[in-house]
Coordinates of C-alpha atoms and ligand atoms in Angstrom, one line a residue:
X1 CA 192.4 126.4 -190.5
X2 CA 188.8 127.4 -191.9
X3 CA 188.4 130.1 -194.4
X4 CA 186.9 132.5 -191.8
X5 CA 189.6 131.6 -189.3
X6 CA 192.4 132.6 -191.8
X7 CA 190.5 135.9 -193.1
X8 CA 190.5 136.9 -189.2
X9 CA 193.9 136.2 -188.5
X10 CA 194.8 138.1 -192.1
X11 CA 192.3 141.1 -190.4
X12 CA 194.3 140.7 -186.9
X13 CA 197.8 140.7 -189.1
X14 CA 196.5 144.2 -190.2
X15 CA 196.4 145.3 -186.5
X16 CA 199.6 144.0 -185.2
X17 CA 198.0 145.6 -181.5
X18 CA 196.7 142.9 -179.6
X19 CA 193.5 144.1 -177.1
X20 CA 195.1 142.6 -174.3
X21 CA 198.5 141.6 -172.9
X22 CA 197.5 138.6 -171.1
X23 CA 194.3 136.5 -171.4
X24 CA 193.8 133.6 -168.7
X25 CA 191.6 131.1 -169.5
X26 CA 189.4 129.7 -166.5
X27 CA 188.6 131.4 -163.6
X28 CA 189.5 128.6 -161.0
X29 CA 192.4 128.5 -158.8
X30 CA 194.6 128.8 -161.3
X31 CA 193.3 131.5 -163.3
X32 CA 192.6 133.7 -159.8
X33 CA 196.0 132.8 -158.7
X34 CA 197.5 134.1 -162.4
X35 CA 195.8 137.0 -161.7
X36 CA 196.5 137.9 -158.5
X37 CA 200.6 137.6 -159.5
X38 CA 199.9 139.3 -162.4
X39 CA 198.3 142.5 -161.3
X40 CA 201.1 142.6 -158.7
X41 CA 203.8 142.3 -161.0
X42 CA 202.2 145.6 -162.7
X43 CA 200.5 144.2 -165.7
X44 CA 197.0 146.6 -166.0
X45 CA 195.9 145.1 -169.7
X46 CA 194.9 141.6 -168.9
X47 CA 191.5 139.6 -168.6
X48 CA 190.2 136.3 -167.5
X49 CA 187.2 134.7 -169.1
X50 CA 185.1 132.2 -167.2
X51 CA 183.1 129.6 -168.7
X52 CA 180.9 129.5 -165.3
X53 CA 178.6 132.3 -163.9
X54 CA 180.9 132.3 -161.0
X55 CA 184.7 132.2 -159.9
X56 CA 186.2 129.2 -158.3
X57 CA 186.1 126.1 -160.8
X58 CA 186.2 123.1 -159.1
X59 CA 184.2 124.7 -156.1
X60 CA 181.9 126.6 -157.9
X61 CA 180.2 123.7 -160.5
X62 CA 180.9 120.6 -158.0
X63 CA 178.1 121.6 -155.3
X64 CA 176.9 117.5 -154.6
X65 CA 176.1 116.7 -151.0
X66 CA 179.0 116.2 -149.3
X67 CA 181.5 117.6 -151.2
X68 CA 184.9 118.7 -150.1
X69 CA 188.9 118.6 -150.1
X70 CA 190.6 115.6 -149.9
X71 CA 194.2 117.4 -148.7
X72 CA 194.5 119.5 -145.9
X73 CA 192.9 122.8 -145.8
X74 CA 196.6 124.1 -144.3
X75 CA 198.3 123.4 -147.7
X76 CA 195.2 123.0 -149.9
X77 CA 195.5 127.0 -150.5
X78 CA 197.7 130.0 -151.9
X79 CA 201.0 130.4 -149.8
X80 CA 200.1 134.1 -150.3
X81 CA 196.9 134.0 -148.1
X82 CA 196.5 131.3 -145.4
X83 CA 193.0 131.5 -144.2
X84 CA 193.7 130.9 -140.2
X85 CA 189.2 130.4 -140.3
X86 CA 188.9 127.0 -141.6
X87 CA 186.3 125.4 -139.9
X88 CA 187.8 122.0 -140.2
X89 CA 191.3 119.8 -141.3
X90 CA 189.4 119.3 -144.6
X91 CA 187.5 122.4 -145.8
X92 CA 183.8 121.5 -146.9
X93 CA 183.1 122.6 -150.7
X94 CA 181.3 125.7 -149.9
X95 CA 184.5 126.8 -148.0
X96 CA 186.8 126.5 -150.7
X97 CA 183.9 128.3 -152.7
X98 CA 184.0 131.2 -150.4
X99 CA 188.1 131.6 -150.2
X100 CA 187.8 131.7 -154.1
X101 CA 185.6 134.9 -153.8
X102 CA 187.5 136.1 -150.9
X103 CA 190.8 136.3 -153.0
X104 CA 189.2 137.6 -156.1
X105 CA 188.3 140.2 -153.6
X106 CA 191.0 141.0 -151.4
X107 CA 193.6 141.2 -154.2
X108 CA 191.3 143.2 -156.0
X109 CA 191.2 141.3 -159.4
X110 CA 187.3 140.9 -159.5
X111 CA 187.1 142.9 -162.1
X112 CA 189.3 141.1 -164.6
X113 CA 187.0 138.5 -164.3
X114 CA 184.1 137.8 -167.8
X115 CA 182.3 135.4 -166.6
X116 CA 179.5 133.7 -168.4
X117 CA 182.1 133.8 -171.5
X118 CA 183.1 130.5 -173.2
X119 CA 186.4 130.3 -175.8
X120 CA 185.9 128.0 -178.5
X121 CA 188.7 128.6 -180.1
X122 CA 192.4 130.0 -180.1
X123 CA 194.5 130.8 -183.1
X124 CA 198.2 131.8 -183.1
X125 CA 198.8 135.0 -185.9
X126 CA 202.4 134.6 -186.6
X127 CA 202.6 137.8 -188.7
X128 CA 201.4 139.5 -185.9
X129 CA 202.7 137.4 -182.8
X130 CA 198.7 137.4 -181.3
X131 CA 196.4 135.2 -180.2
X132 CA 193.0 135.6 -181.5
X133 CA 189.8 134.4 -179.6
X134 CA 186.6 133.0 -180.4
X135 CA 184.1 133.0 -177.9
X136 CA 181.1 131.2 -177.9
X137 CA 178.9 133.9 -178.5
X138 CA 181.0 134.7 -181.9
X139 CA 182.9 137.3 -180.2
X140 CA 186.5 137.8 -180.7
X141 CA 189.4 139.0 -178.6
X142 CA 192.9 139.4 -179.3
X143 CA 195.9 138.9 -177.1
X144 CA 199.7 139.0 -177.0
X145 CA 200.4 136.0 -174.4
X146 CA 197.6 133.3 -173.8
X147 CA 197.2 131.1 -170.3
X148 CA 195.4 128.3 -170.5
X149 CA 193.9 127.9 -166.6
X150 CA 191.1 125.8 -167.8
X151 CA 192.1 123.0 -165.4
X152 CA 191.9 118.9 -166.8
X153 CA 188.6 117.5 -164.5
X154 CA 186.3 119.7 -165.7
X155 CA 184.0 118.6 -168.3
X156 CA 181.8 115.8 -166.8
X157 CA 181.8 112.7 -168.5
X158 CA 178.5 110.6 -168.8
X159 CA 178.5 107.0 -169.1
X160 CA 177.7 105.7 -172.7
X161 CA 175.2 102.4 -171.3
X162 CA 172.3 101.6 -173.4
X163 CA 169.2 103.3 -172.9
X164 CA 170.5 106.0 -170.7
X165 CA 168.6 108.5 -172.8
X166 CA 165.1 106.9 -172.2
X167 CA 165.5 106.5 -168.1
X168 CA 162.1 107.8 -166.8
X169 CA 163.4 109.6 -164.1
X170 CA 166.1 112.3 -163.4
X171 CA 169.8 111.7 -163.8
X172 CA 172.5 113.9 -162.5
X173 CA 175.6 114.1 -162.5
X174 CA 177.6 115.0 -159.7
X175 CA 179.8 118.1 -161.2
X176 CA 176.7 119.6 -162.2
X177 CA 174.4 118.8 -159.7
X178 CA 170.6 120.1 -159.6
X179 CA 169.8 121.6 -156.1
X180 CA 166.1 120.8 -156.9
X181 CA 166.4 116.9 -156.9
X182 CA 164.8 116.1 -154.1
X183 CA 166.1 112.5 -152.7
X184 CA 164.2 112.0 -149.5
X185 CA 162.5 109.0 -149.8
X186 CA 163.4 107.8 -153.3
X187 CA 165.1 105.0 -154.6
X188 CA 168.0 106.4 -156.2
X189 CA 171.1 104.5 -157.8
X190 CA 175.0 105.5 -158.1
X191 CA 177.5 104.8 -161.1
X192 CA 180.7 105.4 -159.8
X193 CA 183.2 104.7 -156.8
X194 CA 185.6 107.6 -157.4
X195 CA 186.3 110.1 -155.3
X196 CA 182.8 112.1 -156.0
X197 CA 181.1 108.7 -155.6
X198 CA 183.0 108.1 -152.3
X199 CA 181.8 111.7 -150.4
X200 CA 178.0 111.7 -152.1
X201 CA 177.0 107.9 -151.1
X202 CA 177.7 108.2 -147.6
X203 CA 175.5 111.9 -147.4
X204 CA 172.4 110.6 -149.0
X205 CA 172.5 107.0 -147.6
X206 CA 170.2 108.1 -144.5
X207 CA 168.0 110.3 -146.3
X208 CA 167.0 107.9 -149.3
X209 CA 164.9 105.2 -149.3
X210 CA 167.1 103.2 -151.0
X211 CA 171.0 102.7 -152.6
X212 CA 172.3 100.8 -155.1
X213 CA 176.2 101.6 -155.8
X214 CA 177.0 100.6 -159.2
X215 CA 181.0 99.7 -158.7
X216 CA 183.3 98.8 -161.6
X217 CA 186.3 99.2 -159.7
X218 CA 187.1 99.5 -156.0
X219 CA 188.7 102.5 -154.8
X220 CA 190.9 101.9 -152.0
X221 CA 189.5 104.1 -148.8
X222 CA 191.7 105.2 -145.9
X223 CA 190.4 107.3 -142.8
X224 CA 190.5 111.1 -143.3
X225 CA 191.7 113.0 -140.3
X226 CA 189.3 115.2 -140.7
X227 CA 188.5 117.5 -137.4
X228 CA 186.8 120.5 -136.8
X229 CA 189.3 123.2 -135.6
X230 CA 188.1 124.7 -132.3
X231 CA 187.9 128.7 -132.2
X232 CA 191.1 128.9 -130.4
X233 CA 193.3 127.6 -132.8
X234 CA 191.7 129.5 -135.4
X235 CA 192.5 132.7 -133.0
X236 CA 196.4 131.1 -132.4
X237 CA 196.7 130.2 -136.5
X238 CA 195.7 134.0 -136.9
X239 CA 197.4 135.8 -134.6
X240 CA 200.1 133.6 -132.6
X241 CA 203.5 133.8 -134.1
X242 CA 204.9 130.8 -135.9
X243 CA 201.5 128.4 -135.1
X244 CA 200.7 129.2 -139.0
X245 CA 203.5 128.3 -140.4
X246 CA 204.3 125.7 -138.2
X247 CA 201.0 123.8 -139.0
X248 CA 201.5 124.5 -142.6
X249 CA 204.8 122.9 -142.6
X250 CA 203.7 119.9 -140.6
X251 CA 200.5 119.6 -143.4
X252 CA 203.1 120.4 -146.7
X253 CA 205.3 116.8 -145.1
X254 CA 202.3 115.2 -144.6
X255 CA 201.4 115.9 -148.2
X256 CA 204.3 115.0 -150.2
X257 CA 205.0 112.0 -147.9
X258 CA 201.4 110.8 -149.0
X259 CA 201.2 111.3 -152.5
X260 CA 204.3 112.7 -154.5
X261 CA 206.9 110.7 -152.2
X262 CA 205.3 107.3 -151.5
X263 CA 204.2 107.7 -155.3
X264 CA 207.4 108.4 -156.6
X265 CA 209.9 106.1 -154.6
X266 CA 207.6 103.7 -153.8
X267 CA 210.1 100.9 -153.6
X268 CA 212.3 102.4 -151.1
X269 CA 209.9 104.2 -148.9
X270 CA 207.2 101.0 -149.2
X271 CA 204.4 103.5 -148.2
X272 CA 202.1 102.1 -150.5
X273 CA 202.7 98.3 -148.7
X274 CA 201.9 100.7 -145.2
X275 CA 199.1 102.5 -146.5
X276 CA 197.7 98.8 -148.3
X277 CA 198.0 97.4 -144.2
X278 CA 196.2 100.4 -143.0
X279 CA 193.4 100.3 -145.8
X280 CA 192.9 96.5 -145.3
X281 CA 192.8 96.9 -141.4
X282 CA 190.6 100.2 -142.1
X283 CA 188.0 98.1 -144.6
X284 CA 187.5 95.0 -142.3
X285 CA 186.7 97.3 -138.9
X286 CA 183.9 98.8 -140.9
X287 CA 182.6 96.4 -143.4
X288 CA 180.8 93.3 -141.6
X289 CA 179.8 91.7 -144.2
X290 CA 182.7 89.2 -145.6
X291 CA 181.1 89.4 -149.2
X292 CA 180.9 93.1 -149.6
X293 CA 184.4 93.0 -148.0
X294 CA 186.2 91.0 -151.1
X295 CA 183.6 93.0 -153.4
X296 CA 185.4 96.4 -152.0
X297 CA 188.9 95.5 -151.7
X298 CA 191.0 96.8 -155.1
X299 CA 193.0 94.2 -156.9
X300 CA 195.7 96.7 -157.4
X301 CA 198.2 98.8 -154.7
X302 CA 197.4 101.8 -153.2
X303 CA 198.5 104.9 -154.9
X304 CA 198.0 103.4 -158.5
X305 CA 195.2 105.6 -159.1
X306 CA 194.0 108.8 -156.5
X307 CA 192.8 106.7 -152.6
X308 CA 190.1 108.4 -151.2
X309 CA 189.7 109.3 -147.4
X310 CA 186.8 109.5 -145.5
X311 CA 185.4 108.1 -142.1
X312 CA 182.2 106.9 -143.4
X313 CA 181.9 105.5 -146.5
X314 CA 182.7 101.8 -146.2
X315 CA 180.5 101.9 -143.0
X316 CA 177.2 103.2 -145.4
X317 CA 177.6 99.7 -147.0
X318 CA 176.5 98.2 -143.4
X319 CA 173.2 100.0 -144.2
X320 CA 170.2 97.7 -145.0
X321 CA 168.7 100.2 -147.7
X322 CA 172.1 100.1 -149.3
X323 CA 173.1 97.4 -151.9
X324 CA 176.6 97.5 -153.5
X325 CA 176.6 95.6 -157.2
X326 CA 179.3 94.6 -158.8
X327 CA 178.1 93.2 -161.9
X328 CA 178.6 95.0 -165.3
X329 CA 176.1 97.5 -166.2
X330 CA 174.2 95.6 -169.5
X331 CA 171.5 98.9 -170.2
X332 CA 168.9 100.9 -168.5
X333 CA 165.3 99.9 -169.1
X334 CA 162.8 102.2 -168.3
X335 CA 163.0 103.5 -164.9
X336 CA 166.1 100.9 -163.1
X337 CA 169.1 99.2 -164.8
X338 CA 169.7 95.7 -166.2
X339 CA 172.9 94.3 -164.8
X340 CA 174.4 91.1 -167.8
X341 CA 173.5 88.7 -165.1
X342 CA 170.1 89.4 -165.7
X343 CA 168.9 91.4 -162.5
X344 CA 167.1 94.4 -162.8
X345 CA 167.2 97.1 -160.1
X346 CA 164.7 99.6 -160.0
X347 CA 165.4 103.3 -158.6
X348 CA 163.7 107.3 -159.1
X349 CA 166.7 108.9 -159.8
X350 CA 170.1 108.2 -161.2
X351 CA 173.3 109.8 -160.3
X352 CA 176.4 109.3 -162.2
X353 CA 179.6 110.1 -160.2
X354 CA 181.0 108.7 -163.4
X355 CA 184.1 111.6 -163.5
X356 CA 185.4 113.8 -166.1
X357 CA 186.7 113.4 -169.7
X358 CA 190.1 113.5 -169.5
X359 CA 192.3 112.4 -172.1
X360 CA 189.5 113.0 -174.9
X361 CA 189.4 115.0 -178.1
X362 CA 188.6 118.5 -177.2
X363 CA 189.5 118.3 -173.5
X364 CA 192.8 119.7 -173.0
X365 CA 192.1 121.7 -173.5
X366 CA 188.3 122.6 -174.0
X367 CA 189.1 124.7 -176.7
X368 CA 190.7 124.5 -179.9
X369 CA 194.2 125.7 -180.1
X370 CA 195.9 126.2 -183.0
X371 CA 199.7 127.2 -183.6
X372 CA 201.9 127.6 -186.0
X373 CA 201.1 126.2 -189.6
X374 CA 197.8 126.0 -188.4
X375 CA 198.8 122.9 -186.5
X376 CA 196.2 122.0 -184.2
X377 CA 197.0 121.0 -180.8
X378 CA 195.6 118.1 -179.8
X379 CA 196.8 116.2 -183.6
X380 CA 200.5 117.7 -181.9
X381 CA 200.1 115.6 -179.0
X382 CA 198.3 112.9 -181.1
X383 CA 201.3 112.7 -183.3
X384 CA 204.3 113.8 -180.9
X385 CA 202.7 112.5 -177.9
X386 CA 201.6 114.5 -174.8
X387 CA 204.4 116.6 -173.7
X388 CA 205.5 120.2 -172.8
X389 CA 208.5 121.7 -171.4
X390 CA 208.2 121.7 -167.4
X391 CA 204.5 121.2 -167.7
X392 CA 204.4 124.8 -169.4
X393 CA 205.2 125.3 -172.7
X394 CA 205.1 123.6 -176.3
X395 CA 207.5 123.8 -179.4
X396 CA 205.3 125.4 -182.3
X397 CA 202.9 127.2 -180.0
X398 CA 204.6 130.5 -178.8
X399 CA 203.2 133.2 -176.5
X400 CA 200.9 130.1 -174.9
X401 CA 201.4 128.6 -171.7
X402 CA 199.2 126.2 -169.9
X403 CA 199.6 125.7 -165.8
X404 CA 198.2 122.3 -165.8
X405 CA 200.1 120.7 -168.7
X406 CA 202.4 117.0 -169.7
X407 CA 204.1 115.8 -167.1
X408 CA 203.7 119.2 -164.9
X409 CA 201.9 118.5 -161.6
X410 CA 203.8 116.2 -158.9
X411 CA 200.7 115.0 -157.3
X412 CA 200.5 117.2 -154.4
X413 CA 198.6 120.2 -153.8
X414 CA 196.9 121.6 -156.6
X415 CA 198.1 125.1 -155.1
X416 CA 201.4 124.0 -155.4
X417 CA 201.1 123.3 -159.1
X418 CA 199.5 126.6 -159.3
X419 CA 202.0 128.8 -157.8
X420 CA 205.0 126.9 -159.7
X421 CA 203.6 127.3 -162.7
X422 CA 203.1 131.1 -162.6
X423 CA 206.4 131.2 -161.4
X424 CA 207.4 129.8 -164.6
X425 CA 205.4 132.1 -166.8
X426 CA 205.8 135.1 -165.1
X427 CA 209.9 134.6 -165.8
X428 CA 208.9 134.7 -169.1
X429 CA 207.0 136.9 -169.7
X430 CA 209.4 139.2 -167.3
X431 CA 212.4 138.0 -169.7
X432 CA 210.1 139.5 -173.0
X433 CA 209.8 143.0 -171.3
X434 CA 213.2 143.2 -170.9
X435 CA 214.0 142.2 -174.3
X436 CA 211.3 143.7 -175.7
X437 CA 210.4 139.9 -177.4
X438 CA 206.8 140.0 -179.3
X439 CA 207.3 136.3 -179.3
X440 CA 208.2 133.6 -176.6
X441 CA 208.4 130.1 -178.1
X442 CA 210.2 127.1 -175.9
X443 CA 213.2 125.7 -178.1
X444 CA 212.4 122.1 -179.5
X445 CA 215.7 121.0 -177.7
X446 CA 214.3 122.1 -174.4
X447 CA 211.6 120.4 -174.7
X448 CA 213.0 116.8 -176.0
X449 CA 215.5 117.5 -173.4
X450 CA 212.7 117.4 -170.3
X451 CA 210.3 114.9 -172.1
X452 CA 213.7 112.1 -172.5
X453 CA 214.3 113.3 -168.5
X454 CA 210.3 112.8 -167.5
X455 CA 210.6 109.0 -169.7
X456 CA 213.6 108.6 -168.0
X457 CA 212.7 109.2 -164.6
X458 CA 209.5 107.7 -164.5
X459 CA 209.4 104.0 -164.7
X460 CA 210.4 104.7 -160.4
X461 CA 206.7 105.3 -160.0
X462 CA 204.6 103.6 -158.6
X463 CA 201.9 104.3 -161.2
X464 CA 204.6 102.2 -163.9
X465 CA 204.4 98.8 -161.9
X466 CA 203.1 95.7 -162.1
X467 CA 201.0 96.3 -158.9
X468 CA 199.0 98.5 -161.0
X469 CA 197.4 96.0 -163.5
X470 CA 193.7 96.2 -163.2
X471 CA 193.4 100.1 -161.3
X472 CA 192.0 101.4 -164.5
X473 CA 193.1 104.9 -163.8
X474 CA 192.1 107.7 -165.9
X475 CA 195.8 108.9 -165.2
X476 CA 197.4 108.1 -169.0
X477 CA 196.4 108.3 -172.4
X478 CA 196.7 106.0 -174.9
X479 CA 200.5 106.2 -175.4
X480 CA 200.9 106.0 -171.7
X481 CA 201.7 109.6 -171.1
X482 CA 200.2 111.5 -168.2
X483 CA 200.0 115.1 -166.5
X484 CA 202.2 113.9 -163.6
X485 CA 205.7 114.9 -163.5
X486 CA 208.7 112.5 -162.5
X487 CA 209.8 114.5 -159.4
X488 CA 208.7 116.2 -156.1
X489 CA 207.4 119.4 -155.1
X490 CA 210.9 121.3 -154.0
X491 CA 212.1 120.0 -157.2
X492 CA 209.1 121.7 -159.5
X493 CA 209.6 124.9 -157.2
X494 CA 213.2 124.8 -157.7
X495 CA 213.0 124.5 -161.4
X496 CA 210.5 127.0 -161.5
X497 CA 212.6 129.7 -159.9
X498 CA 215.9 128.6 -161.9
X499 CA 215.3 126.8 -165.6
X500 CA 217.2 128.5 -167.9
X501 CA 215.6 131.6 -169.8
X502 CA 217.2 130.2 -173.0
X503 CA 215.5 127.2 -172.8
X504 CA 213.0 129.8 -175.0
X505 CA 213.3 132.3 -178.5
X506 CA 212.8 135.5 -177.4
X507 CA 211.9 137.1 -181.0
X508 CA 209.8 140.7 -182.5
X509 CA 207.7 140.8 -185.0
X510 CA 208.1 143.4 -187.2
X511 CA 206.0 146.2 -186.5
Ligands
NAP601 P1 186.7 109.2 -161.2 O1 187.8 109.0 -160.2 O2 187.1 109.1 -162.6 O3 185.6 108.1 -160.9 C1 184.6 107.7 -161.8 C2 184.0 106.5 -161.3 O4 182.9 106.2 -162.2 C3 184.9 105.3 -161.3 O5 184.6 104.5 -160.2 C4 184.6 104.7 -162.7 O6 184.9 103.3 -162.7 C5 183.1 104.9 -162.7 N1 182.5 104.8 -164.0 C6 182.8 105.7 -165.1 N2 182.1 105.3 -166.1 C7 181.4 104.2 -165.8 C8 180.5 103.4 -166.5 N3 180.2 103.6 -167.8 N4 180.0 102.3 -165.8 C9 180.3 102.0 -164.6 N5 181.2 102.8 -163.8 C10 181.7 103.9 -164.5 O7 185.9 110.5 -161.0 P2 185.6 111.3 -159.7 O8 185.1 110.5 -158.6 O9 184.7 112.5 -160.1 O10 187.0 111.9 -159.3 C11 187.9 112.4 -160.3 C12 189.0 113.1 -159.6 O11 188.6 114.4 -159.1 C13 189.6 112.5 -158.4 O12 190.6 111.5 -158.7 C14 190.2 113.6 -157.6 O13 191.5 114.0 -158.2 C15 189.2 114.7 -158.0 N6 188.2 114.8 -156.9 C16 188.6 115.3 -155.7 C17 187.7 115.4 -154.7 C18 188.2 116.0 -153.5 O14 189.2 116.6 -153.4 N7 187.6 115.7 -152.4 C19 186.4 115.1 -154.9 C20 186.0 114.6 -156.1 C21 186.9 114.5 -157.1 P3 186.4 102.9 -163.2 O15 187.3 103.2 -162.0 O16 186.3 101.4 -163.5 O17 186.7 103.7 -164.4

């Protein structure tokens, strides 16, 4: 702890009164959805700071051509407020953009939102039982109970190839794209086959005068059923009984059949050797060419890292201004990029679809966090490994809970993570009212007790087999540990709604 840091959090000891009850970090789903639950359960001194000029994370800084969801609108949204006006199966980016200012509005939480208002750091008083909060701009805020709603994929991460710095032309990268770049007519290049790389190729293809896709690694593509949805069912999803729910239930099987099930029992339910039939069929109806065929088929099984789905990308490589390369990336020379075979592609802009830091120093999160004994965070999981009881909460850092944490999210919806972990902290939280508890720490035995269940359980998925050599998923860190939990959705809600309260200290500080 610096020597500032420890004469604040002397100051703060002094005050024992922190400013707020509750401050959220990130004003994305999770943060929104926080605060909706929060405000309804009747808590008035709370705040949530937004790095962004705008609410809605993911949908308000990822604005590249052709962005949107890649899991149907019907489930990819609060179970609180189905919008019945989606104008397709798979909302479009702005959409998603929109329902994120529509909640903030409806439930009346706008207001709790500082935008513009970055925390740096976060550091635990334990005479006190606060939080205290740098910002940025050198401000500092106090709290009793901190939520870290900063989400995992959201600092870009730009690739590290030689001479990037000196490439004549712009370079952009997709979560923060520049709405003046104009691509019409340029020859423009693409590091990155992910999922951003997957929805921004196919949108510029026609309006560029060239493409070059760098791939490193294939992704496997499957078709997206992805239709607009006609104004009558919009007027029968809003207003006929049982058509909502109905079609929200038939889109919650479809999800957790697609990713937590077939990733999780993978060896019973063979969805991955269904969905590898369908993907290989898929690729050789659109892909003539035999060569970029082989170049785009993944080496690994499907499900190992995230499939994408859409109708058109594989097709874009049928385009004659469109050239896929598959040789490593040796450095950019002044305006195009030297591949270690030799050849040298040429290109205006650059646009690296290259992903998010995930797993890196001062990611997860984005700000510093420090506990008790001034024990930083990330050398915790550095030392301990990455883990947290139920995704939620970590021995040594009390009144903090993070909704996107170790082995938490079961690979559905996002929503779903979101509304289980509230569920979670908001029993807490509850359980310190009643007990009039300053301080809400998880037990280490909790915690050993679901990290030896999650190492237990996991090896049955599929993201532990053999099959998976070669995917090079951004899904583990360097112990192997990951943000997906062992388990499926009913079971996360389940234990949401019924882990056991003692599972944490429930303590006061003196006043
Ligand atoms: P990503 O999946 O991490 O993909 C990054 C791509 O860039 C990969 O193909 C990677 O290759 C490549 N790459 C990175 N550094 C490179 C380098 N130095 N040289 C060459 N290639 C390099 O990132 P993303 O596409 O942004 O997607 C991340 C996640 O965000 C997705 O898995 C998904 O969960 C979410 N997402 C969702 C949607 C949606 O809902 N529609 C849209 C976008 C993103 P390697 O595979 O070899 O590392």
């Amino acid at each position: 702890m610096s020597r500032t840091t420890q004469r604040r959090v002397e100051q703060s000891a002094t005050t024992r009164q922190p400013q707020h009850d509750v401050i959220v970090v990130g004003g994305g789903f999770s943060g929104i959805g926080i605060a909706i639950k929060l405000q309804q359960a009747g808590y008035d001194r709370f705040v949530v700071l937004e790095d962004g000029d705008g609410v809605g994370g993911t949908w308000h800084w990822n604005r590249y051509p052709g962005v949107a969801v890649d899991i149907p609108s019907f489930s990819y949204q609060y179970s609180f407020e189905q919008r019945p006006t989606w104008s397709r199966s798979y909302a479009p980016g702005a959409e998603l953009k929109a329902y994120a200012e529509h909640c903030v509005d409806e439930y009346g939480v706008r207001d709790r939102f500082r935008l513009n208002t970055r925390v740096e750091s976060a550091v635990f008083d334990e005479q006190a039982g606060i939080w205290l909060l740098t910002t940025s701009a050198g401000e500092e805020l106090t709290c009793r109970f901190l939520v870290n709603a900063a989400g995992v994929l959201t600092q870009p991460k730009h690739p590290d190839i030689d001479g990037i710095e000196d490439f004549a032309g712009p370079i952009v990268h997709t979560a923060r794209w520049d709405d003046s770049i104009d691509l019409a007519g340029k020859r423009v290049a693409v590091i990155g086959t992910g999922a951003s790389g997957v929805q921004v190729i196919p949108e510029i293809a026609p309006i560029v005068d060239s493409l070059v896709v760098f791939q490193r690694t294939p992704i496997w593509c499957l078709p997206k059923p992805d239709v607009a949805l006609p104004g009558p069912l919009q007027w029968a999803l809003g207003r006929v009984p049982g058509v909502k729910a109905s079609v929200r239930g038939a889109s919650q099987a479809f999800v957790e059949l697609a990713f937590p099930l077939s990733a999780h029992y993978h060896r019973p339910l063979h969805v991955a050797n269904a969905a590898e039939r369908v993907a290989r069929g898929y690729l050789r109806h659109q892909v003539k060419d035999q060569d970029v065929r082989v170049k785009l088929t993944p080496s690994y099984a499907v499900g190992c890292k995230r499939p994408s789905f859409h109708n058109s990308y594989l097709a874009t490589f049928n385009r004659p201004n469109v050239t896929l390369e598959t040789e490593p990336i040796q450095s950019v020379e002044g305006n195009g990029i030297r591949t270690v075979e030799g050849t040298v592609h040429e290109f205006d802009v650059l646009i690296c679809a290259t992903g998010f830091k995930v797993f890196e120093a001062g990611n997860l999160p984005s700000y510093s966090v420090v506990g008790r004994d001034g024990v930083d965070l990330d050398d915790w999981w550095a030392e301990h490994r990455y883990q947290a009881y139920e995704g939620v909460s970590i021995p040594g850092f009390p009144n903090y809970f993070t909704m996107f944490g170790p082995y938490g999210y079961v690979g559905s919806s996002y929503f779903a993570l979101v509304e289980t972990s509230i569920r979670h902290i908001l029993r807490c939280l509850g359980e310190a009212d009643r007990r009039s508890a300053t301080v809400v720490e998880v037990t280490r035995e909790a915690n050993d007790r679901y990290f030896a269940s999650q190492l237990r359980r996991r090896p049955r998925q599929i993201f532990f087999s053999s099959s998976c050599e070669g995917s090079n998923s951004y899904y583990f860190n360097q112990h192997g540990d990951t943000g997906f939990r062992a388990g499926t959705t009913l079971e996360a809600i389940w234990r949401s709604a019924t882990f056991k309260v003692d599972s944490y200290r429930f303590e006061q500080v003196p006043e």
